[in-house]
Coordinates of C-alpha atoms in Angstrom, one line a residue:
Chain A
X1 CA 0.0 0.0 0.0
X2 CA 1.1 3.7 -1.2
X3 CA 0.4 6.1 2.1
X4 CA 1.2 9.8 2.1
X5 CA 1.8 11.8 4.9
X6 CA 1.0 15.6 4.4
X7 CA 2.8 17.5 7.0
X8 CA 5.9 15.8 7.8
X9 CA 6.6 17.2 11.7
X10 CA 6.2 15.2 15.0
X11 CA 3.4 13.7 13.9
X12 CA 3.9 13.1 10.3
X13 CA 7.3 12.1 10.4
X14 CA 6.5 9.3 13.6
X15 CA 3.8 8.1 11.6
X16 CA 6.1 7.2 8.5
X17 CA 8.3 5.6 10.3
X18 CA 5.9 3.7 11.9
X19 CA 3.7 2.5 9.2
X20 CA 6.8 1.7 7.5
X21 CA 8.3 -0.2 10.5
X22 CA 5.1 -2.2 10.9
X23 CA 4.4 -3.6 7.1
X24 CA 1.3 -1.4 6.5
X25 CA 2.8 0.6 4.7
X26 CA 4.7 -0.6 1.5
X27 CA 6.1 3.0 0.4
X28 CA 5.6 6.2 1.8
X29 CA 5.4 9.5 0.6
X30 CA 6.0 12.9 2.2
X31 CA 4.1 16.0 1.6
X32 CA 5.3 19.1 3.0
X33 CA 5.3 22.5 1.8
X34 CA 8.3 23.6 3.5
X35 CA 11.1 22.2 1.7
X36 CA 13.6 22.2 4.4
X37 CA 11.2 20.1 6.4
X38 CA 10.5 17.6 3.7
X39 CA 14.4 17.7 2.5
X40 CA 15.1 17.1 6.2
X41 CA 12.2 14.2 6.9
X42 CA 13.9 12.3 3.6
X43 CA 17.4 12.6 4.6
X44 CA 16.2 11.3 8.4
X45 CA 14.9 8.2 6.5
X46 CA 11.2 9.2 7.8
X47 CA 9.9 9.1 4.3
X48 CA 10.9 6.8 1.4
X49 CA 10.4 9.9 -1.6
X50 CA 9.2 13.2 -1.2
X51 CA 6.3 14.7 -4.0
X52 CA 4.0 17.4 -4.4
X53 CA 0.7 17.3 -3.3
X54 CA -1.0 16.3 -6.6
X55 CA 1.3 14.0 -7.6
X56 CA 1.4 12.0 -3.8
X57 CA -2.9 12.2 -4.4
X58 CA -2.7 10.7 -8.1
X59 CA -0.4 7.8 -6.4
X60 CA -1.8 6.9 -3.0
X61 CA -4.3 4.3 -1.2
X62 CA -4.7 6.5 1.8
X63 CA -3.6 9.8 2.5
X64 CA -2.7 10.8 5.5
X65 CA -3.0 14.7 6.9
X66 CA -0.4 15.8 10.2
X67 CA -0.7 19.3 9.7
X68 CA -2.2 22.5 12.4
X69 CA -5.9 21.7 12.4
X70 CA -6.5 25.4 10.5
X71 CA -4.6 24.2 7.5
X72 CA -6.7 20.9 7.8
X73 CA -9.9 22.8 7.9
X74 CA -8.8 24.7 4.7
X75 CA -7.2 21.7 3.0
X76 CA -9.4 19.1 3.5
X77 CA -11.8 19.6 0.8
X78 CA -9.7 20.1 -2.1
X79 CA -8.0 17.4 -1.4
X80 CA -11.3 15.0 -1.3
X81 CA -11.8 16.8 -4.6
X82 CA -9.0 15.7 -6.2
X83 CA -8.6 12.4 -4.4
X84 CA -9.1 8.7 -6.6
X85 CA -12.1 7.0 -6.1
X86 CA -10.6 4.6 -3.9
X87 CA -8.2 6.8 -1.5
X88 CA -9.3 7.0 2.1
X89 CA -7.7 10.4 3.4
X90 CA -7.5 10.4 7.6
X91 CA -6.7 13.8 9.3
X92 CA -4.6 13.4 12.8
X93 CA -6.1 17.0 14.5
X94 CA -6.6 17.4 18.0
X95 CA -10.1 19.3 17.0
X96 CA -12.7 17.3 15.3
X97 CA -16.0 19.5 14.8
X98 CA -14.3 22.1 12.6
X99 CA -12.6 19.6 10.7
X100 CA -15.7 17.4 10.2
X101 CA -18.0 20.8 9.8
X102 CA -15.3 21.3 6.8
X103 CA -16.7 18.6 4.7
X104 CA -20.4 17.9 5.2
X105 CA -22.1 17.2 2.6
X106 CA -18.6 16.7 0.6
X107 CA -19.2 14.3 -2.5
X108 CA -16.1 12.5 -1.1
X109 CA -16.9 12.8 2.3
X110 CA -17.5 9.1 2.5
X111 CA -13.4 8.7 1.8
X112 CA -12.4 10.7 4.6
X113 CA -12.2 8.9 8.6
X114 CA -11.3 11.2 11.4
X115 CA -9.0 10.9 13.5
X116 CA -7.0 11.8 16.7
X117 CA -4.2 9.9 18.0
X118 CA -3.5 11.1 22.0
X119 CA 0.1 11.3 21.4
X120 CA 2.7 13.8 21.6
X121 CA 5.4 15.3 22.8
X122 CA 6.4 19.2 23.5
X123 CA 9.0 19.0 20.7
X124 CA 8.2 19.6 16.8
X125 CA 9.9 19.4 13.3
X126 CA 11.0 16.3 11.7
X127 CA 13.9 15.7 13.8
X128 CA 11.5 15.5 16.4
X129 CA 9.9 12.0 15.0
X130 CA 10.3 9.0 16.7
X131 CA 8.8 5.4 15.7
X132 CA 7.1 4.4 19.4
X133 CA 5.6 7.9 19.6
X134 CA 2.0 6.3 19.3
X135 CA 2.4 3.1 21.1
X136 CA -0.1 1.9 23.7
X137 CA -1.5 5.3 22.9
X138 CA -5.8 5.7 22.5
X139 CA -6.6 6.5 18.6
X140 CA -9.9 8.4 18.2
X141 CA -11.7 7.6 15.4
X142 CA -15.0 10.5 15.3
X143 CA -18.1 10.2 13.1
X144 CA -17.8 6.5 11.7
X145 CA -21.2 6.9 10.4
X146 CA -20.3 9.3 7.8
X147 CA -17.3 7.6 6.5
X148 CA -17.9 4.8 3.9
X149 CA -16.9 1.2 5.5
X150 CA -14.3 0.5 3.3
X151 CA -12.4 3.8 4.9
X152 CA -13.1 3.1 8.4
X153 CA -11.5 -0.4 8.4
X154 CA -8.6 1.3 6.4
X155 CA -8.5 3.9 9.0
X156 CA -8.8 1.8 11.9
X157 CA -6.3 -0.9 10.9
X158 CA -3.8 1.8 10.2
X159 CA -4.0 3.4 13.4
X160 CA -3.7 -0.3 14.8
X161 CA -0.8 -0.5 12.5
X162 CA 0.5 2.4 14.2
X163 CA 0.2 0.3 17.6
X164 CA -3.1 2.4 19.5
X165 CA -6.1 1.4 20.7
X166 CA -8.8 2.6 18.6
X167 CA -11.8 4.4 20.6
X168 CA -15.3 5.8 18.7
X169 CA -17.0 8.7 19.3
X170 CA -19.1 11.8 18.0
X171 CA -17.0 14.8 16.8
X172 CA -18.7 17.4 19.2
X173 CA -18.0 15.3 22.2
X174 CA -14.4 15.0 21.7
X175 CA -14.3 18.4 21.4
X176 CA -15.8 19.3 24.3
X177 CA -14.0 16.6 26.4
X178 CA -10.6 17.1 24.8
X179 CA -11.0 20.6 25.9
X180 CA -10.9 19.7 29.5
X181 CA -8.2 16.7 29.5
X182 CA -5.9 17.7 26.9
X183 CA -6.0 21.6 25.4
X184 CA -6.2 23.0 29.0
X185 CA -2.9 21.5 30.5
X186 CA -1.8 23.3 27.7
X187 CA -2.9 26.6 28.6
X188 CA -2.6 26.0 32.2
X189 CA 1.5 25.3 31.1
X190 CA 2.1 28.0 29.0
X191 CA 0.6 30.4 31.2
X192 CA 2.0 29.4 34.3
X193 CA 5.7 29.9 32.3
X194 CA 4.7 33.1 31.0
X195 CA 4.1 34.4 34.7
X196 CA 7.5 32.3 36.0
X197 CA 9.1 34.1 33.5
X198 CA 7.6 37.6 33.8
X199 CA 8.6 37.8 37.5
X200 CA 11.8 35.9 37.6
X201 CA 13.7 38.3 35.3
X202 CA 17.1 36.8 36.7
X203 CA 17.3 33.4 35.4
X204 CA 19.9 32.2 37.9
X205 CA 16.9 31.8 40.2
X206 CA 15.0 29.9 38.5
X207 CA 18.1 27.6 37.6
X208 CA 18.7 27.3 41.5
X209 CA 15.2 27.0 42.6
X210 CA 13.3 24.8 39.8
X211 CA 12.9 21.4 40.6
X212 CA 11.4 18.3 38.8
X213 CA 8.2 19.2 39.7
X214 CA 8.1 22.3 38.3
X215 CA 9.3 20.8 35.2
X216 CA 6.9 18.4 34.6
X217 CA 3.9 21.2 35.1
X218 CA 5.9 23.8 32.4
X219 CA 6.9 20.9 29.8
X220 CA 3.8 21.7 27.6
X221 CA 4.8 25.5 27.6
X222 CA 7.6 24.4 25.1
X223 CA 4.9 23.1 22.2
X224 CA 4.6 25.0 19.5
X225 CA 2.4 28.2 18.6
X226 CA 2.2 27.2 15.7
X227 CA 0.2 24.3 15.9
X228 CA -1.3 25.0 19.6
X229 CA -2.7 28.5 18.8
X230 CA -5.4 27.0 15.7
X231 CA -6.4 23.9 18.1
X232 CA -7.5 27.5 20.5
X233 CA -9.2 29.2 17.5
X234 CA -10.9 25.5 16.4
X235 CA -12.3 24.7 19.7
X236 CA -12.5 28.2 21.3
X237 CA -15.8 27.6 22.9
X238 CA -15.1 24.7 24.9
X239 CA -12.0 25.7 25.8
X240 CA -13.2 28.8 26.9
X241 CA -15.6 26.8 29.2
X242 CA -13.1 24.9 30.8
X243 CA -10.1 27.9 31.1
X244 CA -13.1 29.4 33.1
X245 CA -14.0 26.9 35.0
X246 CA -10.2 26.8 35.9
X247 CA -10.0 30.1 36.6
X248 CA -12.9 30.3 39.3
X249 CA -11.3 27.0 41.1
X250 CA -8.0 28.8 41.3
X251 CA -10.1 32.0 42.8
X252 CA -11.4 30.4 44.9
X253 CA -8.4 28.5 46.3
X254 CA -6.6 32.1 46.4
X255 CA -9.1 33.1 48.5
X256 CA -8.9 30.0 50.8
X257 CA -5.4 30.8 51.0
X258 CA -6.0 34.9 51.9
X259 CA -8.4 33.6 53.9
X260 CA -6.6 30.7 56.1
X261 CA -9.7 28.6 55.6
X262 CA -7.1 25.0 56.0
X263 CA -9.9 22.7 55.6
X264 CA -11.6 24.3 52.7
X265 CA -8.1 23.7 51.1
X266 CA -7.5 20.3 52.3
X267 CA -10.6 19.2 51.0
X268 CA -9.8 20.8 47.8
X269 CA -6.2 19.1 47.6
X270 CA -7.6 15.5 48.9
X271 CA -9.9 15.6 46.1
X272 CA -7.6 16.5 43.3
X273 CA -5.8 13.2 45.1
X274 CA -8.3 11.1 43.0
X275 CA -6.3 11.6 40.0
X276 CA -4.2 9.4 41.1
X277 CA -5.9 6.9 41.3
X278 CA -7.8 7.7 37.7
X279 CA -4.1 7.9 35.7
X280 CA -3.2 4.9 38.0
X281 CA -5.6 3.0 35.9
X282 CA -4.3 4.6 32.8
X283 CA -1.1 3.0 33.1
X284 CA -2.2 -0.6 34.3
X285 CA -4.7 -0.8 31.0
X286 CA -1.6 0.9 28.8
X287 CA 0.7 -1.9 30.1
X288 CA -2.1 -4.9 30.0
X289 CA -2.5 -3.8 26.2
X290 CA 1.3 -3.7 25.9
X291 CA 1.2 -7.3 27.8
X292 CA -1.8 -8.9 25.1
X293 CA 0.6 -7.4 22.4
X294 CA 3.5 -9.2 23.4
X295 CA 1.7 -12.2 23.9
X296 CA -0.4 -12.0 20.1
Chain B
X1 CA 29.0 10.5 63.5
X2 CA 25.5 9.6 64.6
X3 CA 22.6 11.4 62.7
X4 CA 19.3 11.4 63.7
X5 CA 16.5 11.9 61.1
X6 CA 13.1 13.2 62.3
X7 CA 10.2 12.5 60.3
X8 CA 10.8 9.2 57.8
X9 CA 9.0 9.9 55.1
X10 CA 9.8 10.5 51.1
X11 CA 12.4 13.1 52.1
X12 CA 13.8 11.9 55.5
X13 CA 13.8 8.3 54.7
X14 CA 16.0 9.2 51.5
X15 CA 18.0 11.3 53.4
X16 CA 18.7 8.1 55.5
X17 CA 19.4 6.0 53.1
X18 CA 21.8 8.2 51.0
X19 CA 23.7 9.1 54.2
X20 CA 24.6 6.1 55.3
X21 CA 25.4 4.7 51.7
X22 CA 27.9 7.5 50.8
X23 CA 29.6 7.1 54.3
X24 CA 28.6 10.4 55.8
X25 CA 26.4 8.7 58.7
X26 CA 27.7 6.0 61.0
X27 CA 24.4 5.6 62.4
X28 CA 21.2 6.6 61.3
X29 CA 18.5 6.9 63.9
X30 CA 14.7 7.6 62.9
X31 CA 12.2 9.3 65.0
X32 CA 8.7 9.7 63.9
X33 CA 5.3 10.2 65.8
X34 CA 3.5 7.5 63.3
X35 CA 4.7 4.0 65.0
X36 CA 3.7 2.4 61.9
X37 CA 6.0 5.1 59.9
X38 CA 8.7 4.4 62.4
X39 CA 8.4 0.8 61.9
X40 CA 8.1 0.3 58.1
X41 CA 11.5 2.6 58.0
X42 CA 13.0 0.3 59.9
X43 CA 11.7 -2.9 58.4
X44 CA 12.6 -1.1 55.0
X45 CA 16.2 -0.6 56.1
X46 CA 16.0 3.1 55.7
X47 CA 17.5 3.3 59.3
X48 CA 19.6 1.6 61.8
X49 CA 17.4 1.8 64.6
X50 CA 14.1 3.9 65.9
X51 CA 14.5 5.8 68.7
X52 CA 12.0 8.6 70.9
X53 CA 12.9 12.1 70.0
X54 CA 14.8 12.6 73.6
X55 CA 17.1 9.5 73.5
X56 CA 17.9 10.6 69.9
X57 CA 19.0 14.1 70.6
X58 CA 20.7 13.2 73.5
X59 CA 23.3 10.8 71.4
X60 CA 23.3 12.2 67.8
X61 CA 26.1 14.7 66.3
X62 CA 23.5 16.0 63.4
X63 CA 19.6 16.2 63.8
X64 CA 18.0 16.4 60.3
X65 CA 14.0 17.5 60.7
X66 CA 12.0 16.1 57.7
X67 CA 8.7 16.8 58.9
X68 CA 6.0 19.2 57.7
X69 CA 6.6 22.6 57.8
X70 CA 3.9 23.5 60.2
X71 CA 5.6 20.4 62.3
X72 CA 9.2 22.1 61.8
X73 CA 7.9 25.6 63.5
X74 CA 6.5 23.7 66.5
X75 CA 9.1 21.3 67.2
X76 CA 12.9 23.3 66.4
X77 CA 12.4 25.6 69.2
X78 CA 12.3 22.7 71.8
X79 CA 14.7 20.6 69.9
X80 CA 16.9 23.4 70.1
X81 CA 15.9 24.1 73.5
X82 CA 16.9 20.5 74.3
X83 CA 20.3 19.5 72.1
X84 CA 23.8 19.4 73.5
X85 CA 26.5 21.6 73.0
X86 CA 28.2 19.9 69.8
X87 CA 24.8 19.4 68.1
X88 CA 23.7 20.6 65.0
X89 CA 20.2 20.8 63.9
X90 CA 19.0 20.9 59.9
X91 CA 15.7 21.3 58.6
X92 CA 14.3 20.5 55.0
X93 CA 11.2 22.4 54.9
X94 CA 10.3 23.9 51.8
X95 CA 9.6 27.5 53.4
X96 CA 12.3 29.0 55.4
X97 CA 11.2 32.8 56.6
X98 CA 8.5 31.1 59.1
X99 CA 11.3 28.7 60.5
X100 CA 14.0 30.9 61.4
X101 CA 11.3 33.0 62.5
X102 CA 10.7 31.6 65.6
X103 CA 13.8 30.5 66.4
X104 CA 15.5 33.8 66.2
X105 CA 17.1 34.8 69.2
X106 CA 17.6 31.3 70.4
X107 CA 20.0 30.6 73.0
X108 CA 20.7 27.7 70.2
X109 CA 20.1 29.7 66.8
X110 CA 23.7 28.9 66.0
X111 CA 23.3 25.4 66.1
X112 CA 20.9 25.1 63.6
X113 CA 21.1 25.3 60.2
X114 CA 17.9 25.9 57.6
X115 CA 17.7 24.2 54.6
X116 CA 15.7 23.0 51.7
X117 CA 16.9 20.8 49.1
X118 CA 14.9 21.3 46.1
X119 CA 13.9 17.2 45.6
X120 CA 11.1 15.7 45.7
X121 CA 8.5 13.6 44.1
X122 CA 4.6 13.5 44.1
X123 CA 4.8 10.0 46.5
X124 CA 5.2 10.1 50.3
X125 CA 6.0 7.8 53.3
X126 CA 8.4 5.5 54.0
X127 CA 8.1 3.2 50.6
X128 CA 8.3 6.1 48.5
X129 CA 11.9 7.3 49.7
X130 CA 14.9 6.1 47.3
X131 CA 18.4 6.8 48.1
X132 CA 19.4 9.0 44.8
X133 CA 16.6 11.3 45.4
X134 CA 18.8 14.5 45.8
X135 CA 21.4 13.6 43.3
X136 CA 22.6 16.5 41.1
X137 CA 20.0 18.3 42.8
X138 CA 20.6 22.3 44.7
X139 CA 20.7 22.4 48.2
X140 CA 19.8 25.8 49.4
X141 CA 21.0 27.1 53.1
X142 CA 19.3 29.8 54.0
X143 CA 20.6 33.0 56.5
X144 CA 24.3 31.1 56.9
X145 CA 25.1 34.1 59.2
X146 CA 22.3 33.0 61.9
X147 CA 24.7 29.6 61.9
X148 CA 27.9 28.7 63.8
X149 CA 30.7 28.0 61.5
X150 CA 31.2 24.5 62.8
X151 CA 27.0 24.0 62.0
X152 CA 27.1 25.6 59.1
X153 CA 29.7 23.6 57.6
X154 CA 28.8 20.1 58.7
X155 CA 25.2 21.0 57.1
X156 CA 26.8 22.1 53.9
X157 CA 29.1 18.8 54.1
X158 CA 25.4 16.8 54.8
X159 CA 24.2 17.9 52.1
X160 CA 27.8 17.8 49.6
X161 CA 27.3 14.1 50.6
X162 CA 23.7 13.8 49.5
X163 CA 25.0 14.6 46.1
X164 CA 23.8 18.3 46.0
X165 CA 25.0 21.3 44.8
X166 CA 25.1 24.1 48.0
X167 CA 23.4 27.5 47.0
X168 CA 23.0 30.3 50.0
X169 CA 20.2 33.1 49.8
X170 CA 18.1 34.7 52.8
X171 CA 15.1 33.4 53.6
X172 CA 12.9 36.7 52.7
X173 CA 13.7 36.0 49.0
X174 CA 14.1 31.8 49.1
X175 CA 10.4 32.6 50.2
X176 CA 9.8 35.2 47.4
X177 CA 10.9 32.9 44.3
X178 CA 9.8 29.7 45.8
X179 CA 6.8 30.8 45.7
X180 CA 6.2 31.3 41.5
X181 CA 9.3 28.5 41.0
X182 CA 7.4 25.6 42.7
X183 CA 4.7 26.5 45.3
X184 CA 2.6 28.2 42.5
X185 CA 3.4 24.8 40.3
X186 CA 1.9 22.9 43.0
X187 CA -1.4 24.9 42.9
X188 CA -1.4 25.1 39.2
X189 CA -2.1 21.3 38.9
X190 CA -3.9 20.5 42.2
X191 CA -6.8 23.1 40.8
X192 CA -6.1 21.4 37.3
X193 CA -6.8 17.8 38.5
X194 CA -9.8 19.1 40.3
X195 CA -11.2 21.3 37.4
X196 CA -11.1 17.8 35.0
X197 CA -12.5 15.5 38.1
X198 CA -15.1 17.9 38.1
X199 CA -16.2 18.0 34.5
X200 CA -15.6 14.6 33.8
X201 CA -17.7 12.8 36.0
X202 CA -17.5 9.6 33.7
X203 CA -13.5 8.4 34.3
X204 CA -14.0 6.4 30.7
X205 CA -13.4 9.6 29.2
X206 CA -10.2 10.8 31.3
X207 CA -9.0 6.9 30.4
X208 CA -9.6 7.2 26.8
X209 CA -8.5 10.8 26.4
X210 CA -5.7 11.6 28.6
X211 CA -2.4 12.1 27.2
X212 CA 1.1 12.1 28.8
X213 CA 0.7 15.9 28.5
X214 CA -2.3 15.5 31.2
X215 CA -0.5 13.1 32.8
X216 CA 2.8 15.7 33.3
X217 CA 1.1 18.8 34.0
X218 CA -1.3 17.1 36.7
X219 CA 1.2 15.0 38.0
X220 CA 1.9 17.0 41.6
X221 CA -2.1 17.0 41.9
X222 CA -1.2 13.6 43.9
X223 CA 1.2 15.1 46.3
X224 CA 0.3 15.0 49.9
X225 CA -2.3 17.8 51.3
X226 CA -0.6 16.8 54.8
X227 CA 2.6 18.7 53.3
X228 CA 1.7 21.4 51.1
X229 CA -1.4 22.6 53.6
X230 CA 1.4 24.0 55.9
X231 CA 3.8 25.3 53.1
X232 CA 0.4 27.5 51.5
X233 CA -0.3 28.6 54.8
X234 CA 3.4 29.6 55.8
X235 CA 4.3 31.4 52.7
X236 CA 1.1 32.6 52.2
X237 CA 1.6 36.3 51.4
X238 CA 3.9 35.5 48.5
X239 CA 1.9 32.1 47.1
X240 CA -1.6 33.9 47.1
X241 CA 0.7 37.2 45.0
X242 CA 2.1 34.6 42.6
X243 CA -1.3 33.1 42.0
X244 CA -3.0 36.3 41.4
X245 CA -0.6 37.2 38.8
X246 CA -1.1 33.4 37.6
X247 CA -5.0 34.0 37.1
X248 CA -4.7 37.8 36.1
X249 CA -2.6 36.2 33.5
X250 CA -4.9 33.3 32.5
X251 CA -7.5 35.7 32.4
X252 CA -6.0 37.8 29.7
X253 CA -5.4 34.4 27.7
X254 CA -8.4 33.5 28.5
X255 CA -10.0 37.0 26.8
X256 CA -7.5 36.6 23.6
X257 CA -9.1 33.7 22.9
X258 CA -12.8 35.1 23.4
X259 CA -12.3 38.1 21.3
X260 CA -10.3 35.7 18.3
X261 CA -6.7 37.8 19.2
X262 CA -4.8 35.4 17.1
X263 CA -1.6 37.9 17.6
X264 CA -1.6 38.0 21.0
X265 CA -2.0 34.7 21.6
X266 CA 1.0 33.4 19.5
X267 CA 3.5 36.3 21.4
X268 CA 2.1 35.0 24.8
X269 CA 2.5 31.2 23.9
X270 CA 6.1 32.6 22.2
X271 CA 7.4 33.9 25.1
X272 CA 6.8 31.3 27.3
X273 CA 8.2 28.8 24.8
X274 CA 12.0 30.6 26.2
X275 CA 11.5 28.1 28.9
X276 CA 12.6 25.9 26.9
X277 CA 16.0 27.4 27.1
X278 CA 15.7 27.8 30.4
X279 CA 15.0 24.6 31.7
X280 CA 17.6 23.3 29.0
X281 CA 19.9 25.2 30.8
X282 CA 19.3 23.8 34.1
X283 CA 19.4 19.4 32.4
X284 CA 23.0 20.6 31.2
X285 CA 24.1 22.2 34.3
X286 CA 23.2 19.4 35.9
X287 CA 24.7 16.9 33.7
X288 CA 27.5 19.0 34.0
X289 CA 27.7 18.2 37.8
X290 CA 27.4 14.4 37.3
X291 CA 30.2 14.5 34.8
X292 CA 32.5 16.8 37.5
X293 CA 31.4 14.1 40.0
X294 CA 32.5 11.7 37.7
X295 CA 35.6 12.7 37.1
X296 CA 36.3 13.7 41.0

């Protein structure tokens, strides 16, 4: 099978090599419009040939899209214009509705599956790739109905391919869920290094003082605008919702704080506790998937 | 030399453990109010032997208290009150202004030595201590001038042998900083683990949707409310200043991406992308240390 990748960063680039690595795919191709990035991904081995985009369409059995979900939105629907009559084309955005919105009603909307693999890392680029990046990971698949069935077990078995766990649901509730579990900690990481940053003007402190933990809460402030600030735009309302939901639970536990109301507080951090417990359960079903892998 | 740790927890018990291992400690002894604490250190080999508080100070060269900070402001005065001449007394409480607060003007102040190694991990109690927990890590020793030479040096030497780096500031501004460098970090995902228990009631979701991005930014939302209740209320002038910048500041992300301010968004998410640099700066310093260690 002939796969393209359009958009040959992070996600692009770990997809090629994985597809490749795997079997499912026989040859891929890369798409990107910056050449540097496509020179780049061929001389890292991620892709086997770099083409344009109409030429990669004219030759491929599915084609896949890792680009910022604003140039998915907008690219989407000439490429299901232009695609053959039996390409399935999967996008890999972390916003569904927009995407899915996009291309109702689309003659060709029946080729396209939707995707959304939770993976990632805070780096980006080609050089960023890496061939485990999606494994044990959940793969989202949003709106089965409106794909044709052919595509969805194309879809599907590729993201299996890819070594995730395929989960269903409906394009508006991933959006508003994602909002909350993913596109927050973003916000919630960027913001809290801006305001490190703004007040800590000598870095030296920060260098002494910063420990692991700290770390680990700021990682996500090193993803890129680039890709980060469309997901915002895409799924502004819900994640407007949840950044002020966020922002009244911080109030208030300011004000326990001014206030010295401990047991207010405790309760509040015993609570938050139970994510323990909830990622807990994350890892044990990641590594009994992991387990059933090794043992098929 | 005999040390005695007070409190055997994440932090003391890996103090134990790493003290005796490198050689600095003849004889650990642990003291802790929580029998079952007490015992499980023991039974873990974190110590040589349990002890009550009095019978500890009366034999041991260096006291270490690893308890909360709350705990540390009760009990140093007595301890002090109680130690021989040749004793030194640390602390490892994560505020410091509070502490030597009320033991200024001690007949004993010299003796004592306030500390705070910046280590730590979202576990506590005795199973979660491990002895390279402070490795490569900054030790900061706070108002050195308060101390005797002979204290102040032994402490520095403690904490040379637990692997870390020594750094000295007062503890008005360890206070200020720690308070945006890791208190605020703290807060930041406690509230953000709460926000996301609170929306998504159905755990399936967090299961299926959580990333490792969630998973880093929440992960201190499992660190122990028995700890961090006494740092937020001991430091609270400076943690409830660093969280109102924190929310002024998510509120004005919070409006960009209400009113569609693309621009602004992409210089705010920009600018706090240069932690990048800054936290890359901190990884090679580090492994700068082990290699130095190395080669020593």
């Amino acid at each position: 099978m002939i796969v393209s990748i359009i958009g040959l960063g992070l996600i692009g680039g770990s997809a090629a090599l994985k597809l490749k690595k795997s079997g499912f795919a026989d040859q891929v191709i890369g798409v990107d419009v910056n050449d540097e990035h496509a020179d780049k991904a061929k001389a890292l081995g991620l892709v086997d040939d770099t083409l344009v985009l109409p030429k990669a369409l004219a030759i491929s059995d599915l084609v896949i899209l890792a680009i910022p979900v604003d140039s998915i939105r907008k690219l989407l629907p000439s490429v299901l214009d232009r695609i053959e009559e039996g390409t399935t084309v999967i996008d890999l955005g972390s916003t569904k509705s927009g995407i899915c919105g996009a291309v109702l009603g689309h003659i060709n909307r029946k080729n396209f599956v939707a995707a959304h693999p939770i993976a990632g890392t805070e780096n980006s680029g080609p050089e960023a790739a890496f061939d485990s990046l999606f494994d044990g990971k959940t793969g989202i698949i949003c709106d089965k109905e409106e794909s044709q069935e052919s595509s969805y077990l194309l879809a599907k078995a590729c993201l299996e391919a890819m070594d995730m766990h395929v989960v269903e649901m409906d394009s508006k509730s991933h959006d508003l869920h994602i909002a909350y579990v993913s596109h927050l900690s973003h916000i919630s990481s960027f913001v809290l290094g801006q305001t490190v940053l703004e007040i800590e003007k000598d870095e030296a402190t920060i260098f002494n003082m910063a420990g692991s933990g700290f770390e680990s809460t700021v990682r996500l402030a090193k993803s890129s605008p680039k890709m980060w600030g469309p997901i915002f735009k895409q799924n502004q309302k819900h994640i407007s919702d949840s950044l002020g939901a966020y922002i009244e639970n911080l109030k208030a536990f300011k004000n326990m704080i001014d206030e010295g109301q401990e047991e207010a507080m405790m309760d509040c951090m015993e609570n938050a506790n139970e994510i323990r417990r909830v990622l807990d359960g994350i890892n044990d079903k990641s590594k009994e998937r992991e387990k059933l892998n090794q043992i098929i």
